[in-house]
């Protein structure tokens, strides 16, 4: 089975929390990794997300040491949308 990992950066303007992540995380930029598996059809190829991870600083180890924590990608998108709404509300 063919797999790939995609990396991206997300930005939060306000503190946020996700289930499976201990405590509230501070505003800032966070690296995201998404694992996908290929789905092959007769005349097409598609990718299906199988896992998503966020990189968080290890407590008491400084920002250079990180841990990769599995997350629900839909929950991440909901948290980012809430953050955008809060930014928009503050701009009015």
Short mmCIF file of C-alpha atoms in Angstrom, two decimals:
data_model
loop_
_atom_site.label_atom_id
_atom_site.label_comp_id
_atom_site.label_asym_id
_atom_site.label_seq_id
_atom_site.Cartn_x
_atom_site.Cartn_y
_atom_site.Cartn_z
CA UNK A 1 0.00 0.00 0.00
CA UNK A 2 1.33 3.45 -0.91
CA UNK A 3 1.38 6.09 1.79
CA UNK A 4 2.51 9.68 2.08
CA UNK A 5 2.95 12.22 4.85
CA UNK A 6 2.09 15.87 4.26
CA UNK A 7 3.35 18.65 6.53
CA UNK A 8 1.80 22.07 7.10
CA UNK A 9 1.83 24.91 9.61
CA UNK A 10 -1.28 26.27 11.31
CA UNK A 11 -1.52 29.53 13.25
CA UNK A 12 -3.63 30.24 16.30
CA UNK A 13 -4.15 33.82 17.46
CA UNK A 14 -5.71 32.67 20.75
CA UNK A 15 -5.03 29.80 23.16
CA UNK A 16 -6.76 26.57 22.14
CA UNK A 17 -7.38 23.01 23.29
CA UNK A 18 -7.93 19.69 21.54
CA UNK A 19 -9.05 16.39 23.00
CA UNK A 20 -6.08 14.12 23.54
CA UNK A 21 -3.81 17.12 24.15
CA UNK A 22 -3.05 17.95 27.77
CA UNK A 23 -4.10 21.42 28.81
CA UNK A 24 -4.63 24.61 26.88
CA UNK A 25 -1.99 25.39 24.26
CA UNK A 26 -0.75 28.95 23.80
CA UNK A 27 -1.36 30.97 20.65
CA UNK A 28 1.28 30.49 17.99
CA UNK A 29 2.30 28.42 14.98
CA UNK A 30 2.12 24.63 15.09
CA UNK A 31 3.41 21.97 12.71
CA UNK A 32 0.86 19.43 11.51
CA UNK A 33 1.59 16.05 9.87
CA UNK A 34 -1.08 14.16 7.93
CA UNK A 35 -0.67 10.53 6.87
CA UNK A 36 -2.57 9.45 3.75
CA UNK A 37 -3.06 6.11 2.01
CA UNK A 38 -3.70 5.76 -1.69
CA UNK A 39 -7.05 4.57 -3.00
CA UNK A 40 -6.74 3.25 -6.53
CA UNK A 41 -9.65 3.00 -8.94
CA UNK A 42 -9.71 1.76 -12.49
CA UNK A 43 -9.00 5.18 -13.96
CA UNK A 44 -8.27 7.42 -10.98
CA UNK A 45 -6.14 7.74 -7.86
CA UNK A 46 -7.23 9.39 -4.63
CA UNK A 47 -5.76 9.77 -1.17
CA UNK A 48 -7.53 9.13 2.13
CA UNK A 49 -6.30 10.67 5.38
CA UNK A 50 -5.57 7.95 7.90
CA UNK A 51 -3.99 9.98 10.72
CA UNK A 52 -3.15 13.52 11.77
CA UNK A 53 -0.62 14.75 14.32
CA UNK A 54 0.32 18.05 15.93
CA UNK A 55 3.83 18.81 17.17
CA UNK A 56 3.86 20.31 20.66
CA UNK A 57 6.77 21.47 22.84
CA UNK A 58 7.69 18.97 25.54
CA UNK A 59 6.88 20.38 28.99
CA UNK A 60 10.00 21.49 30.87
CA UNK A 61 12.27 20.86 27.85
CA UNK A 62 11.96 24.15 25.98
CA UNK A 63 10.73 24.79 22.47
CA UNK A 64 13.49 22.79 20.78
CA UNK A 65 12.15 19.44 22.06
CA UNK A 66 8.81 18.38 20.63
CA UNK A 67 6.31 15.59 20.93
CA UNK A 68 4.04 14.37 18.13
CA UNK A 69 0.47 13.98 19.40
CA UNK A 70 -2.33 12.29 17.40
CA UNK A 71 -5.35 14.53 16.81
CA UNK A 72 -8.73 14.46 15.12
CA UNK A 73 -8.33 16.53 11.94
CA UNK A 74 -11.98 17.65 11.99
CA UNK A 75 -11.51 18.90 15.55
CA UNK A 76 -8.38 20.81 14.48
CA UNK A 77 -10.35 22.49 11.68
CA UNK A 78 -13.13 23.39 14.13
CA UNK A 79 -10.58 24.93 16.53
CA UNK A 80 -9.03 26.93 13.67
CA UNK A 81 -12.46 28.16 12.57
CA UNK A 82 -13.28 29.25 16.15
CA UNK A 83 -9.94 31.09 16.25
CA UNK A 84 -10.77 32.89 12.96
CA UNK A 85 -14.19 33.88 14.33
CA UNK A 86 -12.57 35.31 17.46
CA UNK A 87 -10.11 37.31 15.33
CA UNK A 88 -12.96 38.65 13.20
CA UNK A 89 -15.07 39.54 16.25
CA UNK A 90 -12.14 41.45 17.74
CA UNK A 91 -11.64 43.41 14.52
CA UNK A 92 -15.12 44.95 14.65
#
